[in-house]
XYZ file of C-alpha atoms in Angstrom:
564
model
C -27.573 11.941 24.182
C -25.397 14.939 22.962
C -27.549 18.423 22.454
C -27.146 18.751 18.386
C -27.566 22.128 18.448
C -24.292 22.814 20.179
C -22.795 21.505 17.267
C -23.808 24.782 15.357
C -21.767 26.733 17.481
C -17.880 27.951 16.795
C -15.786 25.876 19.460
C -14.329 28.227 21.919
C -10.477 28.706 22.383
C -8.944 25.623 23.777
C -7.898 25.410 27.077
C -4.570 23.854 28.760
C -4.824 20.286 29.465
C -7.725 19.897 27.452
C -8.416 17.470 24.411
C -10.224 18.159 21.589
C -11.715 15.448 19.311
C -12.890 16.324 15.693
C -14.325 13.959 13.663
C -13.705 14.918 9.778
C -15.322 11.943 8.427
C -16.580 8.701 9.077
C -19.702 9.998 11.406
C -22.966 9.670 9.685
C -21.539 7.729 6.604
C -20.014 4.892 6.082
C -16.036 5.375 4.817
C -13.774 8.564 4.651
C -13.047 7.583 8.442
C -10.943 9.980 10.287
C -10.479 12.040 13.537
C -8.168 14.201 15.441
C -7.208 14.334 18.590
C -4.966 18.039 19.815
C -3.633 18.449 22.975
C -0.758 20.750 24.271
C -0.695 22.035 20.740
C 0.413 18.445 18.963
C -2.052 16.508 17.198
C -2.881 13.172 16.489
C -4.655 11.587 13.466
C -6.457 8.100 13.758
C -6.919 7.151 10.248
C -7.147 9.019 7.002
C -9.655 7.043 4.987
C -11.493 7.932 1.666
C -15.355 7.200 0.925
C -16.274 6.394 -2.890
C -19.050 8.194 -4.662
C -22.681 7.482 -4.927
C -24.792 8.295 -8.106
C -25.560 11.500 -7.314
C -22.226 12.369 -7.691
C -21.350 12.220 -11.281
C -17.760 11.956 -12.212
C -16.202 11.694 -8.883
C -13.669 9.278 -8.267
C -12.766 9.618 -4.847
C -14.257 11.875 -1.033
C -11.762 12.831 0.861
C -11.864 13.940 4.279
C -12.082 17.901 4.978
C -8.745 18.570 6.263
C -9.140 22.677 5.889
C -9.486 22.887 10.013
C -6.066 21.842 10.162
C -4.222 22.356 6.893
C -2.296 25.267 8.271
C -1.507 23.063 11.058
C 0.312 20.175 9.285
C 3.357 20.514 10.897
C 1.909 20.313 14.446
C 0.735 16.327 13.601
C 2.735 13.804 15.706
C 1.521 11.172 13.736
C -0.816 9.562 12.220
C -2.227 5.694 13.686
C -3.892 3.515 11.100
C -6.082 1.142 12.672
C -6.193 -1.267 9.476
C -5.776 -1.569 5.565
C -9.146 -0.799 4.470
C -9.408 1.910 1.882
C -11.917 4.054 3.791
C -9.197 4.105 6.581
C -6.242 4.670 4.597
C -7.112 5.777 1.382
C -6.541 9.534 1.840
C -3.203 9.434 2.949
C -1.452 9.844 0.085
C -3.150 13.149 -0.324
C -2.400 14.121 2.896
C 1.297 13.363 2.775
C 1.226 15.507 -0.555
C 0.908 18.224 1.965
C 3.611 17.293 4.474
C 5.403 13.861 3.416
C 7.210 13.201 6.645
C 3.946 12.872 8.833
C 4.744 9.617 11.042
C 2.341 6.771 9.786
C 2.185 4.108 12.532
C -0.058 1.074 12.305
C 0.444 -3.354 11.803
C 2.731 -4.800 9.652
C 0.172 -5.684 6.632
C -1.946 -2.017 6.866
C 1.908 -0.084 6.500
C 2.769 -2.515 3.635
C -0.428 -1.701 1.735
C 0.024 1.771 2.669
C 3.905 2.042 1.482
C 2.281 0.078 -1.887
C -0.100 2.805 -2.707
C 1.935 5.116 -1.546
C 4.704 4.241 -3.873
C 2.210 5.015 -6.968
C 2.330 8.691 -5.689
C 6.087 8.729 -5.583
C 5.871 9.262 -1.901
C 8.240 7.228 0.380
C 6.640 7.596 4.191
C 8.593 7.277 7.432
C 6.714 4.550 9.063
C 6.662 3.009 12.923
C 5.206 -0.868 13.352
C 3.262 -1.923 16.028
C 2.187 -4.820 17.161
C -0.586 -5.639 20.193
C 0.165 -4.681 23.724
C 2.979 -1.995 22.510
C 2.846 0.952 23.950
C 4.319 4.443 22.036
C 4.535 7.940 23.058
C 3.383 10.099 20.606
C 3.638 13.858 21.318
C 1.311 13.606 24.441
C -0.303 11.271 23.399
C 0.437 7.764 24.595
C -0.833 5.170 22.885
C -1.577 1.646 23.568
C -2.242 -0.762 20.810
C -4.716 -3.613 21.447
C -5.724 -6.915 18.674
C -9.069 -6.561 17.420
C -10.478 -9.103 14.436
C -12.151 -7.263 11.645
C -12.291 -8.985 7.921
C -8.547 -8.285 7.281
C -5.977 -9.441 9.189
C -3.655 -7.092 11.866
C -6.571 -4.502 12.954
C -5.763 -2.848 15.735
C -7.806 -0.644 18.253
C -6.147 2.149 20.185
C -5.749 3.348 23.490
C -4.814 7.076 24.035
C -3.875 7.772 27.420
C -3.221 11.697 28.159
C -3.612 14.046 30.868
C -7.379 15.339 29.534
C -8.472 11.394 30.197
C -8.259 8.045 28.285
C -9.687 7.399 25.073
C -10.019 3.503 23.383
C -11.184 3.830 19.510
C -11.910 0.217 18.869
C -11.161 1.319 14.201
C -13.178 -1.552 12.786
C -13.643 -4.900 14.545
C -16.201 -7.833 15.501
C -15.594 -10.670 18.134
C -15.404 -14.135 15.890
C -14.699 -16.383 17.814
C -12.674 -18.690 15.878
C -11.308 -16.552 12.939
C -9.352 -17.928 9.897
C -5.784 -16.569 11.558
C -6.471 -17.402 15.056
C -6.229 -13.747 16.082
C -9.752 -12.961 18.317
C -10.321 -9.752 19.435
C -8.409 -9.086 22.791
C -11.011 -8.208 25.329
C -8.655 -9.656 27.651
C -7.455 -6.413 27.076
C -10.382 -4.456 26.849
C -11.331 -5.452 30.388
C -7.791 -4.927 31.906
C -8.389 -1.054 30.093
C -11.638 -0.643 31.346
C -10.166 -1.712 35.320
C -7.987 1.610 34.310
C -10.572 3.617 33.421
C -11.640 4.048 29.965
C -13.355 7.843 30.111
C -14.393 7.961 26.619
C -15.159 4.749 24.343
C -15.113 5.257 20.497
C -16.804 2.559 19.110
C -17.709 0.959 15.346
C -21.298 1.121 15.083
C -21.766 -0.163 11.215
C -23.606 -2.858 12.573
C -25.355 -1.719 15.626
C -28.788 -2.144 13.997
C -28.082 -6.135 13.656
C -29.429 -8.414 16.165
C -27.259 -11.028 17.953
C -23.583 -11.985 16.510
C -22.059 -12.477 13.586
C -21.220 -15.184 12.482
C -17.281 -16.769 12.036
C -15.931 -16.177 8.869
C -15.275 -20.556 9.137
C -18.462 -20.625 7.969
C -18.203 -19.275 4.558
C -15.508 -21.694 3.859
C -17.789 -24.810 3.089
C -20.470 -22.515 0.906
C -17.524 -21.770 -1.406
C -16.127 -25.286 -1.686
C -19.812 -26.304 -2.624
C -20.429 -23.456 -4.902
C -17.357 -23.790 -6.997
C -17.214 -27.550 -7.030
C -20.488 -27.746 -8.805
C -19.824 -25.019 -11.342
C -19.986 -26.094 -14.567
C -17.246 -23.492 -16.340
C -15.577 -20.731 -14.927
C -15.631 -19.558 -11.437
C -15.717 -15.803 -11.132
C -15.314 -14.351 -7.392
C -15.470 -11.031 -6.445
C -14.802 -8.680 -3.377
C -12.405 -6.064 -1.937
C -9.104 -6.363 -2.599
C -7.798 -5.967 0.686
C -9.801 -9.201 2.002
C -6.680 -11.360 2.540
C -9.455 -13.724 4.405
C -11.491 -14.560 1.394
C -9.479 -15.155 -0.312
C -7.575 -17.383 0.851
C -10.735 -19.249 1.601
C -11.334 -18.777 -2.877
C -7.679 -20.279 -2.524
C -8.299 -23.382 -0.512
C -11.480 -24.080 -2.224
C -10.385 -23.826 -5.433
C -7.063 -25.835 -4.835
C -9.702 -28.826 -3.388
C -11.476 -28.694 -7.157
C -8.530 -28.930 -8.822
C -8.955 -25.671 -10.083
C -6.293 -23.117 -11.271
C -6.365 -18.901 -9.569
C -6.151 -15.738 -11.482
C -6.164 -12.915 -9.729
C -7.753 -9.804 -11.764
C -7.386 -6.048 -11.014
C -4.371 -4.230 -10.361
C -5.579 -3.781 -6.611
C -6.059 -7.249 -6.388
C -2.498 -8.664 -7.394
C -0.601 -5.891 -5.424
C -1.878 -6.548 -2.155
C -2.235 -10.598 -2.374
C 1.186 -10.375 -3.615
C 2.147 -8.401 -0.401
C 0.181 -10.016 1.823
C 1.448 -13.723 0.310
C 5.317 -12.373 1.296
C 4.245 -11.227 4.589
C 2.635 -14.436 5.500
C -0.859 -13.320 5.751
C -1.990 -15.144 2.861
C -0.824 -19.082 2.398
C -1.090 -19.808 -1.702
C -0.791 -23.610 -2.377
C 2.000 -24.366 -4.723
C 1.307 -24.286 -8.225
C -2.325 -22.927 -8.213
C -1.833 -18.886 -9.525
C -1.374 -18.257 -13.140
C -0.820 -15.106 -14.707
C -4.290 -13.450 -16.125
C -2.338 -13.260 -19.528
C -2.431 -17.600 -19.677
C -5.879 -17.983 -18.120
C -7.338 -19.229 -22.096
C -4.341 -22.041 -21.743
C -6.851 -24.010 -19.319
C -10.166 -25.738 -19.745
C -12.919 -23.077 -18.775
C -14.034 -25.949 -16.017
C -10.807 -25.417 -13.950
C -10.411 -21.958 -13.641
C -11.111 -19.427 -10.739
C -10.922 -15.577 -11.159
C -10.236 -13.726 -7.778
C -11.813 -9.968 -8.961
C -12.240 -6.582 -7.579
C -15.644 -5.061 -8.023
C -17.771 -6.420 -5.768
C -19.288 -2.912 -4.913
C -20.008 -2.163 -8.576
C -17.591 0.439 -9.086
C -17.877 1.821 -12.925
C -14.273 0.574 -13.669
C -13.144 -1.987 -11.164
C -12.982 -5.472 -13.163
C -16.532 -6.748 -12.444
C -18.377 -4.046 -13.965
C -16.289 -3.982 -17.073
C -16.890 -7.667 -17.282
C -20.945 -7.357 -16.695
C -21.137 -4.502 -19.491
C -18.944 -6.260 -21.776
C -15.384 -4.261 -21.592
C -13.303 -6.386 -20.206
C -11.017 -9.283 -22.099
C -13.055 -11.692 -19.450
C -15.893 -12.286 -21.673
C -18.815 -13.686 -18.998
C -21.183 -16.025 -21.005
C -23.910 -18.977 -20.329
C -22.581 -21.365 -17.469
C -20.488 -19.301 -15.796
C -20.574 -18.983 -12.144
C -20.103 -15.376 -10.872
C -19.831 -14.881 -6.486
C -20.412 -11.874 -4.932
C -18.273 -12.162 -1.606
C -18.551 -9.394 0.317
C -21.551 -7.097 1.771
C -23.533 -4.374 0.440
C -21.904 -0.780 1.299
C -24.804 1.041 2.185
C -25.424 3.756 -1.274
C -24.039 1.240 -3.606
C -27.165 -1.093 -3.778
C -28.239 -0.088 -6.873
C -24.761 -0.086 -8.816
C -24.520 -4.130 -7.354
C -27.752 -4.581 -8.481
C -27.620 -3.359 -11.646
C -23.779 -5.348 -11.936
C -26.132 -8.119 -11.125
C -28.565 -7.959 -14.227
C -25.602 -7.248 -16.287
C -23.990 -10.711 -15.459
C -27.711 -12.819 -15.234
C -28.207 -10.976 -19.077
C -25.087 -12.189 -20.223
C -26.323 -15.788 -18.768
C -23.916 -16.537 -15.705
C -25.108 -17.560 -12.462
C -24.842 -14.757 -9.816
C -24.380 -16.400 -6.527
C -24.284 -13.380 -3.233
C -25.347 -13.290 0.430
C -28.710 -12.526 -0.299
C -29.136 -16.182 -2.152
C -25.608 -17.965 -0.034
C -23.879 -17.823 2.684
C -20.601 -16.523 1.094
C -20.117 -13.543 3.094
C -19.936 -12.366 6.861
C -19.919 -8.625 7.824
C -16.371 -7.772 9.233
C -18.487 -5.362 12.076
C -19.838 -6.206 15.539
C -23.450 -6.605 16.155
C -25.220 -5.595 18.517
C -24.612 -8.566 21.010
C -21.191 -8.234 20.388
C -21.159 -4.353 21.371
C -23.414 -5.011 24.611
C -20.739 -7.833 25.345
C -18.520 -4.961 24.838
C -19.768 -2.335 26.912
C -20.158 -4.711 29.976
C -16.682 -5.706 29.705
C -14.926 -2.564 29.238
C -17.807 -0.034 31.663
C -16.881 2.623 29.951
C -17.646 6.112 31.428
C -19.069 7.619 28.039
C -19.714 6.659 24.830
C -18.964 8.309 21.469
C -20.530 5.858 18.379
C -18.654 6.288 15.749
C -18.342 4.778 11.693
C -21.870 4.296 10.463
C -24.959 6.090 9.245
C -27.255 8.057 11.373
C -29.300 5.165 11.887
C -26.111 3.261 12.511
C -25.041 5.348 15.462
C -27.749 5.993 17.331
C -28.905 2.227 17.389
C -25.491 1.985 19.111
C -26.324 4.679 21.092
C -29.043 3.046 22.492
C -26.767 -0.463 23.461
C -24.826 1.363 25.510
C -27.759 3.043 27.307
C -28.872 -0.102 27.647
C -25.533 -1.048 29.758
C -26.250 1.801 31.743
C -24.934 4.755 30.681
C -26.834 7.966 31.096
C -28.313 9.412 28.106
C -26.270 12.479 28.712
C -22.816 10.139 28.661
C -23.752 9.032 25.231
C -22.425 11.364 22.671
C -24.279 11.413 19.127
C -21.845 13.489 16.943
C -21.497 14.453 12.936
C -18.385 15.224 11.021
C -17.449 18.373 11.764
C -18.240 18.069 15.167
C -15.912 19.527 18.495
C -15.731 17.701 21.409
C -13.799 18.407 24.472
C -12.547 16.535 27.242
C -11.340 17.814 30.425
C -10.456 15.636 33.821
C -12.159 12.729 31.743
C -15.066 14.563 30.779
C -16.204 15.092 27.238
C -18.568 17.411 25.979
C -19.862 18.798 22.736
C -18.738 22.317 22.477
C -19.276 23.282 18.967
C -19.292 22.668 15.019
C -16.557 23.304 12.240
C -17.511 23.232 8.714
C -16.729 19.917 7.569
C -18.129 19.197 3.561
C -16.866 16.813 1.090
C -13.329 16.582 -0.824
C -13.908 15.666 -4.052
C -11.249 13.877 -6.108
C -12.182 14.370 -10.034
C -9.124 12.824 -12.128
C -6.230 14.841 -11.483
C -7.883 17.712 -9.477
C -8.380 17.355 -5.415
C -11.041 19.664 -3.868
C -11.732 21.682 -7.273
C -15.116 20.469 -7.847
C -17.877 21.772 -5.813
C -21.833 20.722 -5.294
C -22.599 23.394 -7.559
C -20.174 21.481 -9.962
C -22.019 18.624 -9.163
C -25.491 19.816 -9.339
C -24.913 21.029 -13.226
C -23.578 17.399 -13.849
C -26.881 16.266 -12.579
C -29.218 18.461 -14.861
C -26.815 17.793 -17.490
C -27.303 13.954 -16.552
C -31.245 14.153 -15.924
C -32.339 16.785 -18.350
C -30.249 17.828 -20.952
C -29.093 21.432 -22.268
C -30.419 23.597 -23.849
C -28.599 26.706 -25.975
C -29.559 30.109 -27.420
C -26.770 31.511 -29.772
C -27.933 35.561 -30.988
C -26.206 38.342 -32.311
C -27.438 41.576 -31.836
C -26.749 45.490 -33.148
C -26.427 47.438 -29.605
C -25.813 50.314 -31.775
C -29.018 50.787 -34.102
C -31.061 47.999 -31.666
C -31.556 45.371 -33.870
C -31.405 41.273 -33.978
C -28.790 40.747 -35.977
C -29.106 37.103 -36.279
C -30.929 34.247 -34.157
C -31.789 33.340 -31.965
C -30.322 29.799 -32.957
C -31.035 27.050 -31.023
C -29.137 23.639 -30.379
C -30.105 21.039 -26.978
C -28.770 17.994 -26.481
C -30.375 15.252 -23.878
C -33.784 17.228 -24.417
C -35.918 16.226 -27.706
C -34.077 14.255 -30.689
C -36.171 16.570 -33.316
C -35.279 20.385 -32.477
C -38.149 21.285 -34.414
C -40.113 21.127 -31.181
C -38.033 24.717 -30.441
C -40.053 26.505 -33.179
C -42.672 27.921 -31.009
C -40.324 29.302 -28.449
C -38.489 30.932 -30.887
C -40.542 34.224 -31.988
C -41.137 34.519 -28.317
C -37.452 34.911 -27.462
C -37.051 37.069 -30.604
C -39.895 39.396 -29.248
C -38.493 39.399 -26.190
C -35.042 40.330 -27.269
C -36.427 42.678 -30.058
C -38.118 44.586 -26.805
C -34.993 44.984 -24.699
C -32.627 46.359 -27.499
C -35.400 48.619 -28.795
C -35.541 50.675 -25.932
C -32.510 52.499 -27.567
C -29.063 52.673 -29.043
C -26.740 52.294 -26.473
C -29.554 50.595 -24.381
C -28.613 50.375 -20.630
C -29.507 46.363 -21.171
C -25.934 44.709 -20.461
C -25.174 41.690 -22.485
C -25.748 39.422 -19.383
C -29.340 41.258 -18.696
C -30.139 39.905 -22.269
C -28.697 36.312 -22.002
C -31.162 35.998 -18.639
C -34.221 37.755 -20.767
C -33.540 34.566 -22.981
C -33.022 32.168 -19.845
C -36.270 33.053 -18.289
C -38.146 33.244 -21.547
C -36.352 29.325 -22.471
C -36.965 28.052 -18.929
C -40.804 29.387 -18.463
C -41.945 27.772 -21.685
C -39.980 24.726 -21.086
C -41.364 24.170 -17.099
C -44.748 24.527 -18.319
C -44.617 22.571 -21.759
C -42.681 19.441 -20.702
C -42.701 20.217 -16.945
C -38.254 19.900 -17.676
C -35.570 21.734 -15.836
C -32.642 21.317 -18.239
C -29.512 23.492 -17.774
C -30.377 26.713 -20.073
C -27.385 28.199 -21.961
C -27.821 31.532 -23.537
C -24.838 33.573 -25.791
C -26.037 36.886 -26.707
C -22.964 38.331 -28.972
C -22.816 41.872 -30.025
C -22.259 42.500 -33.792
């Protein structure tokens, strides 16, 4: 496999005719998916996808990919190919069009209607190219083929770069079911016919590498769901992403053969069923949706609430509902399905969406307990089925952990490729290809975008790291006033702490020490050559000493020293 420690190294200048590839997310995590391609000066952007926020990062809404390699460079972008409508594929974009609006976004039918959607909330209107499965577009030098893969949302689409460095296929997202809800199967058809041309560098989804065997077809979930809400006894409450256009038309069908009414809740959730209902995509049987607004006009017993939430995001609809904010009040009896897998980071914000529900008395039905969810991702029969179909020259893993990517690492080893063909990569990473060869040639710095309300890329993991102690440990702050000009205390030092000790009176042993202390720095003379900030860190290290050792605490330590 690749040397890591090339990675450390600046990429050297970039020669004619050669390609570079940089991931800037999506390697070693699971979301924020994107990578660029430059070649003969033009680049090329395969999907521009966002990655939500764990618990260690307080306050964040959004992670953006780290675009500052080639922010200066906006206007050299072709395009940018969106492989399908999942927000960690195209949830960045509208930040990136902020920057330059007219950037070409190419992709299916469905992903550039979700797309145009959000993108319409940002007052952006994009120029857009659809593509469909076998069509072939030039972009810059970049030609692009565009082949049907099956992923858990309909019109995914892998790509197939052919340029004068070599020829790439990035498979985006997919897995090979077999008989999928839409008909549409992966094309390896396709894949085989590419890999008779010569496929010199295979990009390929490794979320579920680590998985023995094959998933299994989304058909199956089907009669779980009819079961599940047929014997509830009130409400049916259903949650998952709101771009899975599969599930729920499966909630649809199975809630239509119960005789049961749909609402759909979250905002997320009625724009794109509503879009992908006029495109086709989603088949609603007449007369089952009502409006969230009428939902108390029906018997408890025939009602079926299609949510967002199902990755226990603070303020999507499920969480509100399991911590008692939302106008869906969940009580005894109700029946609450968690369709859709565990996002690796987000186990214990399901979890504890879980206990919130089960407290409030519903039933909590998910694919640990039913079979009411299938992984959109290849496993790792499906990859080696891959690999032996398409003979791919090398290998690049790409969307998944660490774990993620070497296990497919190892498949395609397995095939037959060298260990030196096998490129194991991080964001940030350069790789260049030259007569069909790729290398690793060097690192970028690549961190995290954070997205924090209204500000984009303002907070840091400094910012972060304060949140935390603020979070974990509390505050603690000094307030004194001193005389600089005769050397005395004026008054203090006053002390207020909040997330520390509910009875401040626990500070009165500190507080002749910080007075001493104090009383000691200004006393070595009017007009002392102590700055105002060398006394606020006498305090700090006095304050954080006493509290390390007393209560074995690091909270964040605030000291004012103000000059009378």
């Amino acid at each position: 496999m690749s040397d890591p420690t090339l990675e450390l190294k600046a990429p050297p200048a970039l020669k004619p005719g050669t390609m570079r590839i940089i991931p800037l997310g999506g390697i070693g995590e699971v979301g924020r998916n994107m990578t660029v391609f430059e070649l003969d000066g033009k680049l090329l952007i395969v999907d521009c996808g966002v990655l939500f926020p764990e618990e260690h990062q307080p306050g964040v809404d959004l992670i953006l990919p780290d675009i500052t390699s080639i922010r200066d460079r906006l206007d050299d972008v072709v395009a940018v190919v969106l492989t399908h409508g999942h927000e960690d594929h195209i949830g960045a974009v509208p930040y990136l069009l902020r920057l330059r609006k007219d950037i070409p976004l190419v992709g299916s039918q469905l992903t550039l209607a979700l797309i145009e959607a959000k993108l319409a909330e940002h007052r952006i209107k994009p120029y857009t190219l659809a593509v469909t499965e076998g069509q072939i577009e030039q972009l810059g030098p970049f030609a692009c083929e565009f082949v049907a893969v099956n992923h858990s949302i309909p019109d995914a689409l892998a790509v197939f770069m052919r340029t004068r460095a070599g020829n790439v296929l990035h498979t985006g997202d997919f897995k090979m079911d077999q008989l999928p809800l839409d008909g549409r199967i992966t094309d390896l058809r396709a894949f085989a016919r590419l890999g008779e041309e010569g496929v010199d560098l295979f990009m390929v989804d490794s979320t579920n590498a680590d998985v023995p065997g094959f998933m299994s077809s989304e058909r199956e979930i089907g009669p779980t769901l009819d079961r599940v809400i047929g014997q509830a006894r009130k409400r049916v409450i259903v949650a998952s992403f709101s771009s899975h256009v599969h599930r729920v038309q499966q909630v649809l069908d199975a809630a239509h053969a119960n005789g049961r009414k749909v609402a759909f809740v979250g905002r997320s959730m009625v724009r794109n069923m509503s879009i992908a209902s006029q495109l086709g995509y989603l088949h609603i049987p007449e007369g089952i949706l009502v409006d969230m607004k009428r939902v108390d006009d029906y018997p408890q017993e025939k009602i079926v609430l299609m949510s967002t939430g199902s990755q226990g995001e603070p303020m999507a609809a499920l969480s509100r509902m399991a911590n008692g904010d939302h106008r869906v009040q969940v009580g005894r009896g109700d029946t609450v399905i968690l369709a859709s897998s565990l996002i690796p980071g987000n186990e214990n914000a399901v979890y504890r969406v879980i206990n919130g529900l089960m407290k409030l008395g519903a039933d909590v039905v998910h694919k640990g307990n039913a079979k009411v969810h299938v992984s959109g991702h290849a496993a790792a029969g499906e990859l080696l089925y891959c690999y032996n179909i398409v003979r791919p020259r090398q290998v690049m893993p790409v969307h998944g952990e660490v774990r993620h990517l070497i296990a497919n690492g190892k498949l395609a080893q397995a095939t037959g490729l060298a260990e030196e063909d096998v490129l194991l990569t991080d964001d940030g990473s350069v790789i260049d290809m030259t007569d069909g060869v790729a290398r690793v040639v060097g690192g970028i710095e690549c961190g995290f975008i954070y997205v924090d309300g209204t500000t984009v890329g303002e907070i840091t993991d400094d910012d972060l790291k304060d949140r935390r102690i603020l979070g974990d440990e509390g505050f603690i702050s000094i307030i004194t006033v001193v005389n600089r000009h005769n050397g005395t205390i004026v008054s203090g030092p006053e002390i207020h702490a909040r997330g520390f000790a509910e009875d401040e009176k626990v500070f009165a042993e500190i507080i002749p020490k910080i007075s001493e202390a104090l009383h000691e720095a200004v006393q070595s003379g009017p007009g002392s050559a102590h700055s105002t900030y060398q006394l606020q860190q006498i305090v700090r290290r006095v304050v954080g000493t006493w509290v390390n050792r007393r209560y074995k605490r690091r909270p964040m330590i605030i000291p004012v020293v103000l000059e009378a």
